[in-house]
Every structure is written in C-alpha cells, then in structure tokens.
XYZ file of C-alpha atoms in Angstrom:
629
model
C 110.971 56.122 123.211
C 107.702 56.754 121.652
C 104.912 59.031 122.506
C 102.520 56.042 123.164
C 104.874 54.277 125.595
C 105.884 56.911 127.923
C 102.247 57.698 128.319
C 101.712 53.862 128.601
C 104.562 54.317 131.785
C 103.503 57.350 132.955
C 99.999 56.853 133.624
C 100.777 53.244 135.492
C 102.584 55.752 137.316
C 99.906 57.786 138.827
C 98.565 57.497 142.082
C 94.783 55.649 142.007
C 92.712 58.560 143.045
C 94.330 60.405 140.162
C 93.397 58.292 137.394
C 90.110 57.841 138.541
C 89.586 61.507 138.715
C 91.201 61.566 134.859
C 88.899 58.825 133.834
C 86.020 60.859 135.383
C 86.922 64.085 133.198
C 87.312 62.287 129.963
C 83.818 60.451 129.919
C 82.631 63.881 130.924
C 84.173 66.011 128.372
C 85.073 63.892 125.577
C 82.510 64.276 122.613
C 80.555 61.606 121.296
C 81.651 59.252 118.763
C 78.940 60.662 116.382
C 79.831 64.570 117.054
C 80.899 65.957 113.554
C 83.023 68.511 113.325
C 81.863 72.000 111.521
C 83.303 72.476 108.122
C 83.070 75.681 105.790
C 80.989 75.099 103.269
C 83.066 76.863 100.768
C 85.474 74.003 100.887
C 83.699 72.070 98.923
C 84.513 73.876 96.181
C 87.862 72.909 95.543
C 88.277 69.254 94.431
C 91.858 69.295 95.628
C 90.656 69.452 99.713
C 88.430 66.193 99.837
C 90.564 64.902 102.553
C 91.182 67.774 104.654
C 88.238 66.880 106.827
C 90.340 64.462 108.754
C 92.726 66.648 109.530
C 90.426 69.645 110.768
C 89.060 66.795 113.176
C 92.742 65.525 114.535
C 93.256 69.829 115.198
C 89.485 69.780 116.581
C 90.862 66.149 118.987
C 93.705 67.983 119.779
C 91.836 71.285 121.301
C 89.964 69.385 123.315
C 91.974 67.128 124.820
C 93.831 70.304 125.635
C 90.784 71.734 127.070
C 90.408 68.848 129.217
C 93.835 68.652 130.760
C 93.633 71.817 131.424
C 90.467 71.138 133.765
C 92.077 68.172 135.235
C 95.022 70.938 136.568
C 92.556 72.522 137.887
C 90.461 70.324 140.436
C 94.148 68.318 141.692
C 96.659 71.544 142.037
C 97.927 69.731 144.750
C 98.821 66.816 142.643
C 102.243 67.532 140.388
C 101.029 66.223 136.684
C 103.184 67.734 133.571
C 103.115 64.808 131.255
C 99.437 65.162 129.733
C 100.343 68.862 129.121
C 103.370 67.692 126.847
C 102.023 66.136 124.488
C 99.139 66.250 121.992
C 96.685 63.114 121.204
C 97.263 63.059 117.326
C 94.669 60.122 117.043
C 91.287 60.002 118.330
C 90.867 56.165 118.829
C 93.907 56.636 121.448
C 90.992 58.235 123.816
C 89.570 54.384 123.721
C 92.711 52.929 124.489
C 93.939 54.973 127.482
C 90.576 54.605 129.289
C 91.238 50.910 129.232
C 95.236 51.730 130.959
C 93.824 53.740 133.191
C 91.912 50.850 134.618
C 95.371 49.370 135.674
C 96.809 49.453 139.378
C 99.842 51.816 140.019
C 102.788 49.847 141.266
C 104.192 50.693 145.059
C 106.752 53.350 144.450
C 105.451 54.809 141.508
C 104.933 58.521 143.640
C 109.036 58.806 143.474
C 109.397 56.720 139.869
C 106.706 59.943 138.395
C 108.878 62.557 140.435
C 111.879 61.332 138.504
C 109.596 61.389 134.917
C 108.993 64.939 135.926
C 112.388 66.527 136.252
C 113.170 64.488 133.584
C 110.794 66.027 131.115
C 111.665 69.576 132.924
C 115.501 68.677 131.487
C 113.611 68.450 128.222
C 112.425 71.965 128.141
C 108.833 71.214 127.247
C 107.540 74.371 128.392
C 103.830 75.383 128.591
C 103.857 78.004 126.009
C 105.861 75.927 123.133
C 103.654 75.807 120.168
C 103.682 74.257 116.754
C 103.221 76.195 113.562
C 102.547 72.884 111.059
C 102.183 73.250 107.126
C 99.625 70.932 106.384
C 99.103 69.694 103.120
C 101.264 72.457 100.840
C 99.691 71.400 97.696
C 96.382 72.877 98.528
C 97.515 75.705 100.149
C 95.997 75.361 104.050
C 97.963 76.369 107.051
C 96.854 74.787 110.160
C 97.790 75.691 113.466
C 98.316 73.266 116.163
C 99.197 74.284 119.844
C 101.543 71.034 121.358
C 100.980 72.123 125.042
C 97.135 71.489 125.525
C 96.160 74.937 127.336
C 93.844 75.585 124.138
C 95.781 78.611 123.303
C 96.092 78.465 119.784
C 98.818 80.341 117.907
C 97.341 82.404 115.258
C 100.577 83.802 113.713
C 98.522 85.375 110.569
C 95.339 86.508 112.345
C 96.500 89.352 113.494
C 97.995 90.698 110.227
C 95.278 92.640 108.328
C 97.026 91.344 104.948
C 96.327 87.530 106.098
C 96.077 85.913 102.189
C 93.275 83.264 101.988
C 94.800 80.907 99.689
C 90.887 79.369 99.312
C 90.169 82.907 96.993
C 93.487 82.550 95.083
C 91.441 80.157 92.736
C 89.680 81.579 90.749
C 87.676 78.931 89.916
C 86.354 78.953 93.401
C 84.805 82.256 93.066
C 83.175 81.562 89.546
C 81.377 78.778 91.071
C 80.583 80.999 94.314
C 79.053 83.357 92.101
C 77.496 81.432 89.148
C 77.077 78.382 90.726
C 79.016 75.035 89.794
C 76.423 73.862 86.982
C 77.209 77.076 85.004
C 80.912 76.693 85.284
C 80.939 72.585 84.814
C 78.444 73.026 81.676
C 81.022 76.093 80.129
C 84.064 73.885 80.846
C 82.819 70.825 79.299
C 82.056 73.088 75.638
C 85.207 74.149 75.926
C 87.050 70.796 76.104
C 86.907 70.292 72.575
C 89.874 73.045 72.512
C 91.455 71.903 75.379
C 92.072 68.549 74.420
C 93.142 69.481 71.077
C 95.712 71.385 72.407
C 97.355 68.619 74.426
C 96.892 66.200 71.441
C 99.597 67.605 69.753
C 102.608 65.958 70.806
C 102.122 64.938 74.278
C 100.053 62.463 74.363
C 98.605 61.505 78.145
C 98.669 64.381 81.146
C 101.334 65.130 82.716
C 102.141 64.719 86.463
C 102.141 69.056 87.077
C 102.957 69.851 90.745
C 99.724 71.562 92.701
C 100.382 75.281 93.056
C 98.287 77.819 95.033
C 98.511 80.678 92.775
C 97.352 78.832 89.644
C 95.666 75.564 88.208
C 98.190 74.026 85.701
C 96.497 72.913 82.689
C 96.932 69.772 81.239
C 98.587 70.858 78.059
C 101.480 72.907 79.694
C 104.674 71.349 79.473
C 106.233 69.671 82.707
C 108.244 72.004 84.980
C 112.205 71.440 83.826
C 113.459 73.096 87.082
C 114.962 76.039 85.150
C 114.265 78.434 88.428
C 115.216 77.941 91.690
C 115.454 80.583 94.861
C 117.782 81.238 97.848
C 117.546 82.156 101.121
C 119.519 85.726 101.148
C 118.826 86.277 105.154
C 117.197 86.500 108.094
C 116.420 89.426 110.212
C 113.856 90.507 112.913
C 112.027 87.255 112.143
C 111.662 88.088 108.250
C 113.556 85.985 105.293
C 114.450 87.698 102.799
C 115.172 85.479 99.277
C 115.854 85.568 95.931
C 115.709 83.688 92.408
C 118.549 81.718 90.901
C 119.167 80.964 87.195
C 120.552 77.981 86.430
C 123.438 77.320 84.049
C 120.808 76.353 80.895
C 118.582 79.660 82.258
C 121.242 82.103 82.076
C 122.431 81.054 78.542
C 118.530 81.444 77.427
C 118.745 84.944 79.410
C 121.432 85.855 77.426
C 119.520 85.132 74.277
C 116.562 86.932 74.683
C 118.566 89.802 76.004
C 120.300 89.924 72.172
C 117.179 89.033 70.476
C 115.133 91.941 72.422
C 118.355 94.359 71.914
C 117.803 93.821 67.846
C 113.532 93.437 68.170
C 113.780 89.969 66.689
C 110.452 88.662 67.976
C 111.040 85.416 66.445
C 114.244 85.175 68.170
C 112.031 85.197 71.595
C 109.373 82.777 70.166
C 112.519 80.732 68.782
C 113.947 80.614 73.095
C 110.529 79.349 74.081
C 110.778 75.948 71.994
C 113.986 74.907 73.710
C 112.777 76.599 77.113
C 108.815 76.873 77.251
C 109.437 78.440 81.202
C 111.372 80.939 79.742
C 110.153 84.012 82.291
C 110.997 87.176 80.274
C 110.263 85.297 76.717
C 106.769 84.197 78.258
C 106.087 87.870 79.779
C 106.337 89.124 76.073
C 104.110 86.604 74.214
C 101.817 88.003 76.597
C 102.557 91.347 75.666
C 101.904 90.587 72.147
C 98.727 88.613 72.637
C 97.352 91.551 74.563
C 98.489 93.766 71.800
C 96.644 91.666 69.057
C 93.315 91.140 71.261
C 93.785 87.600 72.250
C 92.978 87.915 75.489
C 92.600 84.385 76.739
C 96.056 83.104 75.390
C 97.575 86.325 76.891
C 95.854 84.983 80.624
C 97.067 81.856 79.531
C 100.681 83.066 78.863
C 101.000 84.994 82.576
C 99.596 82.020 84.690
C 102.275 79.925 82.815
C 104.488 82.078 83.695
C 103.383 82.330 87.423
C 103.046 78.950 87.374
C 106.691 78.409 86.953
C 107.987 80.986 89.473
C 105.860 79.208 92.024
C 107.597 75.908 91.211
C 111.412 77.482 92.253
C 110.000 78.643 95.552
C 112.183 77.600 98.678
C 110.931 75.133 100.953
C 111.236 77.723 103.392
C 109.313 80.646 101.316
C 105.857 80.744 102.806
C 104.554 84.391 101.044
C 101.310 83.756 102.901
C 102.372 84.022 106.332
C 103.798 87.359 106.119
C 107.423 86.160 107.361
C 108.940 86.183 103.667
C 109.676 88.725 101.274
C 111.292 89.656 97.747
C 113.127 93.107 97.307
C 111.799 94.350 94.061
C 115.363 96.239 93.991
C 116.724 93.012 93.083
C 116.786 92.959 89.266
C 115.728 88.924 89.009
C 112.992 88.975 91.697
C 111.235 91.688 89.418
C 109.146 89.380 86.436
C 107.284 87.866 89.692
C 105.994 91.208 90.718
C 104.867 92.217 86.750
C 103.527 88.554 86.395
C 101.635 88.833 89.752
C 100.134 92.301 88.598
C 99.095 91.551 85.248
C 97.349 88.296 87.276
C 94.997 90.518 89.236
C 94.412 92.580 86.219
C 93.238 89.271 84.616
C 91.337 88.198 87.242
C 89.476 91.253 87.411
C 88.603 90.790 84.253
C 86.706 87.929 84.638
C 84.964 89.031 87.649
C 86.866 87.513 90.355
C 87.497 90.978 92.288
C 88.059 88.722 95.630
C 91.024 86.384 93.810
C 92.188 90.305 92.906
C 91.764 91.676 96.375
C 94.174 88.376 97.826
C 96.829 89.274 95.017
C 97.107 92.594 96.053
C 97.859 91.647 100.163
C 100.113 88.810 98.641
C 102.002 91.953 96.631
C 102.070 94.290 99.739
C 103.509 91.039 101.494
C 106.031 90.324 99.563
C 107.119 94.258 99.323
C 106.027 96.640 101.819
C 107.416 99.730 99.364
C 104.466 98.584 97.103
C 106.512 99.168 93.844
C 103.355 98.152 91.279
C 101.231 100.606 93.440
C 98.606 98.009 94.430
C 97.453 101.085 97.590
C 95.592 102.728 95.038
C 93.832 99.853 93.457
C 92.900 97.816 96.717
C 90.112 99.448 97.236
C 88.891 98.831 94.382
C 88.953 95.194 94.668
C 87.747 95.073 98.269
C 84.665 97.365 97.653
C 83.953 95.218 94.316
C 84.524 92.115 96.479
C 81.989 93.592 99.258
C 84.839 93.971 101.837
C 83.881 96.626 103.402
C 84.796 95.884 106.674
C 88.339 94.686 106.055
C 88.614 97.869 104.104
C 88.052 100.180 107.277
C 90.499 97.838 109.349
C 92.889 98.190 106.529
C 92.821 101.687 106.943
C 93.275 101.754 110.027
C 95.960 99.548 110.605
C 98.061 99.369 107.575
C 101.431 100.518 109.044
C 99.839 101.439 112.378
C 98.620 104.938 111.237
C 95.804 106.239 108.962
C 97.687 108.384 106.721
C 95.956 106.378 103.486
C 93.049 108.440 103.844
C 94.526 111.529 102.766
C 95.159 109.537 99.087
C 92.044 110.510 96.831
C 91.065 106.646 96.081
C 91.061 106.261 100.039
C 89.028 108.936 101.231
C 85.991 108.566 98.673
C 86.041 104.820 98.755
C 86.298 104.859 102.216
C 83.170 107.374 102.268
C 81.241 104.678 99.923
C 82.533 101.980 102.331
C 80.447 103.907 105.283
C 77.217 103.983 102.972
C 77.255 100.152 102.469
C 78.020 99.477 105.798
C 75.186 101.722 107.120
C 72.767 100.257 104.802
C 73.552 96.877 105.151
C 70.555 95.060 107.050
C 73.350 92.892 109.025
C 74.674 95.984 110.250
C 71.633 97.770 111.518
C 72.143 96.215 115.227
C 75.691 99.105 115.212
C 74.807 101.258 117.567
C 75.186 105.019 116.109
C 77.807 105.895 118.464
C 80.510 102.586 117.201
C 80.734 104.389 113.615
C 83.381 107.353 114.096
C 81.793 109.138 111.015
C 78.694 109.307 108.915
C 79.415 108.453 105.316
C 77.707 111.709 104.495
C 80.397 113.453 106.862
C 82.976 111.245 105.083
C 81.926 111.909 101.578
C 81.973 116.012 102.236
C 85.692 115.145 103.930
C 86.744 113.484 100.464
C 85.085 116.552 98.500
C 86.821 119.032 100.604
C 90.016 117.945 100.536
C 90.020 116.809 96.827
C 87.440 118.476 94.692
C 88.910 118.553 91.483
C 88.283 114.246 91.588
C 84.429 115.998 91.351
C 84.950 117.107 87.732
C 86.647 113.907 86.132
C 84.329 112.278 87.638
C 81.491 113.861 85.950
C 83.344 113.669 82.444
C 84.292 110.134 83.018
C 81.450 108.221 84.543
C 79.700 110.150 82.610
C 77.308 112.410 84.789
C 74.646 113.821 82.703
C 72.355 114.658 85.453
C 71.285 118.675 85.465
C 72.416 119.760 88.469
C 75.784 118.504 87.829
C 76.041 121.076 85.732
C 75.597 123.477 88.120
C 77.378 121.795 91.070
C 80.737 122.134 88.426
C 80.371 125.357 88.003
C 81.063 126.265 91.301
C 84.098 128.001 91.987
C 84.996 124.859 94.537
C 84.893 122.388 91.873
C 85.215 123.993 88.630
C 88.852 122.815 88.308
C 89.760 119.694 87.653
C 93.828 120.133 88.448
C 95.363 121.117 91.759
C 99.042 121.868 90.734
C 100.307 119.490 92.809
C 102.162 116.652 89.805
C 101.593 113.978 92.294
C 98.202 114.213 93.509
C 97.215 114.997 89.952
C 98.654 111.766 89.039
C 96.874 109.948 91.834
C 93.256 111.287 90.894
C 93.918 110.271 87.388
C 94.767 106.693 88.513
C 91.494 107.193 90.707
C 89.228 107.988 88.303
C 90.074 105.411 85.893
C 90.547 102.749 88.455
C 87.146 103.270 90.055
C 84.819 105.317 87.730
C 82.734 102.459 87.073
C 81.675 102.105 90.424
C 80.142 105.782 90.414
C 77.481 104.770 87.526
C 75.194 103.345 90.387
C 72.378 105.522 90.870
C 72.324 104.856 94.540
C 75.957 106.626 94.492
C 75.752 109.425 92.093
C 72.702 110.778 94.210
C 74.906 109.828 97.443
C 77.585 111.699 95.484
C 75.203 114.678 94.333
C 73.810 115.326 98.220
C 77.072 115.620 99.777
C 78.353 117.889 96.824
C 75.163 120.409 97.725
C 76.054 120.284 101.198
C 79.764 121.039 100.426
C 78.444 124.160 98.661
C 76.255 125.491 101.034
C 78.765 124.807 103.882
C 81.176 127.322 101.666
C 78.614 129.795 101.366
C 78.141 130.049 105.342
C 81.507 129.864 106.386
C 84.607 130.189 103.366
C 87.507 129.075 105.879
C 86.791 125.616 105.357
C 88.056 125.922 101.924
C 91.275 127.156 103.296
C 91.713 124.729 105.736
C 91.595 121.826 103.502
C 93.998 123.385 100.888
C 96.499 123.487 103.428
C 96.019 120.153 104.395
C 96.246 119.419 101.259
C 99.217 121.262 100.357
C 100.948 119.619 103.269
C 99.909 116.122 102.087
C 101.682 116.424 98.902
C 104.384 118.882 99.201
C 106.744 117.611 96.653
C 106.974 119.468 93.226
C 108.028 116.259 91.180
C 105.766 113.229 90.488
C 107.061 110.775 93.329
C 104.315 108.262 91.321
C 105.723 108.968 88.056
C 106.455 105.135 87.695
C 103.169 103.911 87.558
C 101.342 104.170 84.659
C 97.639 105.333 83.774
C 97.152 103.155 81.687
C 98.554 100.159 83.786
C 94.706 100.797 86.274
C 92.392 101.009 83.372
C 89.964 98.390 82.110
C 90.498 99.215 78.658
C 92.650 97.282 76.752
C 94.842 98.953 74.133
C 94.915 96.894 70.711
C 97.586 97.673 67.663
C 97.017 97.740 64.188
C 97.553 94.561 61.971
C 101.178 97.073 60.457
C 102.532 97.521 63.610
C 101.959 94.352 64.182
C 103.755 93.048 61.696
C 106.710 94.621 63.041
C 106.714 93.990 65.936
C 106.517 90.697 65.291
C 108.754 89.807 62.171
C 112.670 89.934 61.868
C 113.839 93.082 61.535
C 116.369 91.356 58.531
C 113.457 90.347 57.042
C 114.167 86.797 57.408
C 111.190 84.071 58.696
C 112.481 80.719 59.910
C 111.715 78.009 58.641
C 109.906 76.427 61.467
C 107.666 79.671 62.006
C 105.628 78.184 59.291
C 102.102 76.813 60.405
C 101.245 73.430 59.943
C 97.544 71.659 59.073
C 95.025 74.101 60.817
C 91.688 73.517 61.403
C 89.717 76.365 59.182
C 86.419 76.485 61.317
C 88.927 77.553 64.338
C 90.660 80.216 63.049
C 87.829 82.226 61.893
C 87.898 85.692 63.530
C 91.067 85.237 64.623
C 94.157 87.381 64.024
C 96.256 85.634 61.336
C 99.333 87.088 63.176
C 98.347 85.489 66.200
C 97.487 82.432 64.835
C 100.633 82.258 62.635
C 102.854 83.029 65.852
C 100.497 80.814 68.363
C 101.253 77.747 66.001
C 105.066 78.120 67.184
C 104.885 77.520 70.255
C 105.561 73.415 71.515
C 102.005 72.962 73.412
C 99.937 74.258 70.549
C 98.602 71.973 67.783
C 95.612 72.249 65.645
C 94.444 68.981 65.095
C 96.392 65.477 63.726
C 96.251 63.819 60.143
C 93.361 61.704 61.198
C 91.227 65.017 62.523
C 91.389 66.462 58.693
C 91.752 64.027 56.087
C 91.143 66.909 53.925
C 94.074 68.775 54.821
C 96.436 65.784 54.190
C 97.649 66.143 50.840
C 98.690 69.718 51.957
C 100.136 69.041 54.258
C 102.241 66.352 52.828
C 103.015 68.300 49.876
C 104.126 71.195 52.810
C-alpha cells in the first residue's frame, strides 16, 4: 500500500474535531506559496548543482511539516495520533491536496478502525527516533540529511566530527573563482582552450561520457574509465568499514610489468604499460615523477588527478570517505598509491593557491587513516591558517582525539599562538569577551618560545630575519642553538620551518614574533627556573632517542621544487640497453608549442594515447615530413 493511500484512509479515519484542529495548524504554520528557501551563495559556483535547489526545499517541506505535527501532539495529548509522525511529506503540492481530504466526514466506527491502524503501525516498528541518512545526488558530492519521524530532530552524523570534509572546497575551481572572481577564471580558461582541444583532437574525436567525481574534474581529453580498479568491503567493526582495492585479471598482468620494467629502470617499459592501460596507477604515479623532475609542472598535476581520478572510479558503493565511517589501512600494500596520489594532490593544490581545497585533503587523509602515515598533523596548520581557519584550527586542537597533546608539536604551538593574534584582531571577533579566550596570543607565543626555542634561530636564517635586534635576541644563551638533541623533535622543527616559513615574512608577525622573544628574555633574567621547567617538559615530550618521523621527508613539506639536469635525465628516462622503440618516436609537432619546453618531455609526452599535437590539416607544412616519417 502506498504512502498516499494509507494517509488517504487514515485521515477519513479521524474523529471531526481532530481534523479540524489539523486543518487549523496547517493554514497557520504552513509557509506561503511564494516563501523561498535560503540557499548558500557559494553554490552557485559549481555548474554541476543547478538542480539541487529542489531538493534543499523537499528537506526544508519536510522540517516543517515535522515541526507542525509535532505542535498538533501537543494541543490533543488526549487524542492517540501516530500516523502523521511516520511518515514524511516528500512533495509540497501534497499540503494542497490533504486540506481538500480533510474536508471529508469520518465514517461511524472509524474511532476503533484508527485503533486497529495504530497497533498495526506499532507491529511495524516505526519508532519516533528512526531517522534517514539519504545520499543525495553522489555525482556532486552533497549529503543531505533527512529525519523520517517529523520531531525536527535532524541527524547530523558528520557535524559533530571536527574532520567533517566539505566536498563544495574539494574543487578547486570553486575556490579560484571565490578568490579571483569567475570573469578572471572564465577569460584564462577560454585562452587556454586552444591546447585543450588540441589535445582531445588527436584520436578521439567527440567527449567522452566521464563519470562525475568529487575529488577531481575529468577533462575532456582523458580516456574513458576501463574499470581496471575495483574495491572490497574487508569488514565491519564498531560502526567503521574497513575496505580495500582489487586488481583485476588485465591489472595484475600490467602490475607485473611495471614491476619488471621498474626492477631493470626501463622507463620506456612504463610509458610502453600506459598505451595498453592509460589508468595504470603506479605507471601514472611515475610520469608524474618525471614531469616534476623535468619542470613540467602542469602535466605532472595533470598526471596525479588522472590518477586520482581513477581510484575514485573503483570506490564501493558503500565507501563514503566523507562521512567518517570508512577507512583504508595504509598497511595494506595496494591501498597505498591512493594515499601518495592524495598527498601529492594537496601539494598541487597549494600550489595554485587553493590552501582551503588543501586543508579538506588533509581531514579526508586523517579520515581515511587515523595513524596519519603521510604526516598531514604537521602540515594542517598550515593550510587552515593560509585558508583563514582559525577557528576550526583551535577546535581541532582541542578535540582531535579528545586531548590536546598536538600542542606540544612545534608547528602546533606557534601556529596556534598566530591563530590567537588573528582571532584577537579580527573586527568580527571584538564582541569575545576577554575572559572566553583561555590565553593571550602573546602568552601563547612566549609558551611556543619556551618550550621550543631553537625553531627561533631557523627561523631567522630561513625567513630571512634581517632586522637588528634579531641579532641580538640569537645571541642569547636561550636561543643561540638551533638543535635540541632530541632526533625527533629536530626532525619536526625542520619540517616546521620549511612548511611554514613563509608565513613569518609578514611584518605584522615578525614584530609579533620579536615582542614575545624580548619578553621571553627578560622573563629568564628575573626568574631562570622557567628555562628548566620547559626542558623537562620537553624532554618528556620526546623521549625517544631514534627518529620515530624518520619516514617523512623534508623535502616532501617544502615549496621548492627539485628539477634534474637534462643527463640525468636522459637516464632516467631511456633504456638502460640502449634500445628506443619504435613508437617512442614523435610525430608532426607544432614548432610554436614546443618552444621552451624540455625536448625530453616533449619527446616522452608525445607517447602517451591522449596527447597529439595537431592533425595533417593543422600543418600543411609539416606534411611531407611527416609522410616521408
């Protein structure tokens, strides 16, 4: 039996003076036809959520009818009435139509007939705190929440979770046209479009039909998914899945390959795998590699969100990485590329300036592994005090595994301290009364200093800090070294200090910086114990005599990108036997777009299957070349 017709029966049901007392509530709480519902304004942004609108105002119908139900309980206690709370209006213009049925006479009898609906739907275990978690619209990446039992108590299953991912600053592209404004990015899109559709020219004519993915925008040249990938549910426990990746049959024989071609360094061997498999995830992780290597940034991006792109395609149906309830064990050797790929993704994105799309990577990372193997703790704050975060980076703090042990790491007690300053300077903030904030950031900053001065002195060589007094602040006894002995912590300032040193070349900061630096001093002078304290502290922090963080890499946190010379190159790149296929040779290039390009790169980018520089047609010039080729 349908929805509609059991509320057709049970409202005939009701006893007169109760459905005039229901039609009384709805024409007093229902909202006009006209009402409009309130939409972010950020939505409009992405092209992909024109008709999610419609749905926000079935949720919005929903509430209220909820809300209005739940009124109706209220004034008629005496009068038994379950079946409204059962069951959620999922179209507004049924509000018309049950006004009009509750115009109709009850039958005689109909007391005893509802009595019998009632234990009835008690049989059915509708209960008043059942509620509906409902993926809405996966392409685009919403969750909506709907609550089925009307009492306007909406589950909020990721609210609570300080590491809720907002799949809305995933895309990139969203934040470049928050922050530049959609003219700029439309006008740079359209002058690159010559290159764009140049590259899909070449062999596959038309678009293709790419699936909608949260984590990147599939570009029209990129060759269709062929379902290489897949993942499996491993199992459940304490409400968290647990899953893995599967190869198939054609996968696993392309594994094999670029196993034996990396074994020998036959690069072409790895280029060769990625024209019979272009979602090939290892093969794809080192084209990237060597684009990086040779300065070709863009086509290196371009190589990692292909890759990403096609471990998001062999997700479960069930593997939901945004709500918190799913994870990968990076112990399990094929679930690894998806962390690397995911990493070098920030890195990319910070790159281009999209520090919130970084900041959302690094809570979908800490989601997916609580152990944080890439060591995203100790570049999050980075990203959320680039991003302006500030206050999600003191609840972080806070809560992050319901303790605040992260502010005895270097990177979290100074950027916490610069969190305080921006938060006490902010003009929205000025209505905090003095006595909410647990600390001064001048308190804070002196905290940091104390407990890890020798960040002070890298700090001053790295930023650089040329300022005068500096030199006399480093002199100090306090902060004249810039090691503490301790192989962990040193490896944590380093990863500090190269992650975040650009921040410190505000002037705003460095005198911020300075003040507190002087007032660490002149505390010392008065009362020397202070020092002691703190090394103990200190020493208890990091007790271990081995680099626990010996896995991540320096050099994995910095901005700089390291480039190889054209030799090395060369071989790292060519056969070791010497040998060049014969279908590594490039064919008809367009000369005025390969100037200033690496002739390695270009030589190796004219491989792959969804690169092509230009038809016959495009360079008449070039024909007779090419024919003779």
């Amino acid at each position: 039996m349908s929805v509609r017709l059991m509320k057709k029966i049970l409202k005939e049901q009701e006893p007169p003076e109760t459905q005039q007392l229901i039609n009384s509530e709805d024409e007093s709480e229902s909202p006009p036809p006209s009402s409009g519902t309130f939409r972010n304004p950020f939505d409009l942004l992405d092209d992909e959520d024109d008709d999610d609108g419609g749905v926000d105002q079935e949720n919005n119908a929903d509430i209220n009818d909820g809300s209005s139900i739940e009124n109706g309980n209220e004034k008629q206690s005496s009068t038994k009435k379950t079946t409204p709370e059962a069951f959620v209006l999922s179209d507004s213009k049924f509000k018309k139509k049950k006004k009009k049925k509750n115009k109709e006479k009850s039958q005689p009898g109909a007391k005893d007939k509802g009595n019998s609906w009632n234990e009835s739907l008690e049989q059915l275990s509708i209960e008043d705190d059942s509620c509906h978690l409902e993926h809405v619209a996966p392409d685009t990446g919403k969750y909506n929440l709907r609550n089925l039992n009307g009492r306007g108590k909406v589950v909020k299953q990721c609210t609570s979770s300080v590491l809720q991912v907002d799949p809305k600053f995933l895309n990139a592209e969203n934040e470049l046209r928050r922050i530049f404004g959609s003219k700029v990015v439309n006008s740079f899109e359209k002058g690159h479009q010559t290159g764009s559709s140049r590259q899909s020219r070449g062999g596959r004519r038309g678009s293709q039909n790419h699936r909608k993915t949260i984590l990147v925008c599939p570009l029209e040249h990129w060759p269709k998914w062929d379902g290489s990938l897949s993942m499996e549910l491993v199992e459940t426990r304490d409400g968290i899945s647990d899953f893995r990746y599967v190869h198939t049959s054609s996968y696993s024989q392309a594994q094999k390959a670029f196993e034996s071609a990396k074994a020998v360094h036959d690069f072409n061997g790895i280029v060769n795998i990625l024209l019979h498999h272009p979602y090939h995830v290892d093969s794809l992780i080192t084209l990237a590699e060597y684009y990086k290597f040779s300065g070709e940034q863009q086509m290196s991006a371009d190589c990692t969100a292909r890759c990403l792109y096609a471990l998001e395609c062999a997700w479960h149906p069930m593997f939901t990485p945004l709500m918190g309830n799913c994870q990968l064990k990076f112990s399990c050797e094929i679930n690894k590329p998806l962390f690397s790929v995911l990493f070098s993704h920030m890195k990319n994105m910070d790159r281009r300036g999209c520090h919130r799309s970084a900041l959302e990577l690094c809570k979908l990372l800490l989601l997916l592994d609580p152990d944080d193997p890439m060591g995203v703790l100790f570049c999050i704050d980075y990203y959320s005090l680039r991003a302006e975060e500030y206050t999600w980076l003191e609840l972080f703090s806070e809560q992050y595994k319901s303790d605040n042990s992260l502010w005895l790491f270097p990177n979290f007690s100074y950027s916490l301290a610069v969190c305080r300053y921006y938060v006490e300077n902010d003009e929205h903030a000025k209505e905090i009364k003095a006595e909410d904030l647990k600390a001064s950031s001048a308190d804070l900053m002196k905290q940091a200093l104390m407990l890890h001065p020798s960040v002070l002195k890298k700090l001053v060589s790295k930023v650089p800090l040329k300022d005068k007094a500096w030199t006399s602040i480093i002199k100090h006894n306090f902060f004249s070294s810039d090691q503490t002995g301790t192989p962990s912590l040193d490896h944590l300032i380093n990863i500090y200090v190269e992650r975040s040193y650009i921040i410190w070349r505000l002037p705003d900061l460095q005198k911020f910086l300075r003040d507190a630096a002087l007032s660490v001093i002149e505390t010392l002078q008065n009362d020397g114990t202070y020092a002691r304290d703190w090394t103990c502290v200190r020493k208890e922090a990091f007790s271990s005599e081995k680099n626990e963080y010996s896995h991540l890499l320096v050099s994995d946190f910095s901005d700089s990108v390291q480039t190889l010379p054209p030799d090395n190159l060369q071989n790292f790149m060519v056969d070791p036997r010497g040998e060049v296929p014969n279908d590594a040779q490039p064919a008809n290039h367009r000369l005025q777009d390969l100037t200033d390009r690496n002739a390695i790169a270009v030589l190796l980018e004219s491989m792959l299957p969804w690169m092509n520089y230009g038809s016959g047609h495009d360079q008449p010039d070039h024909d007779e070349q090419g024919n003779e080729g």
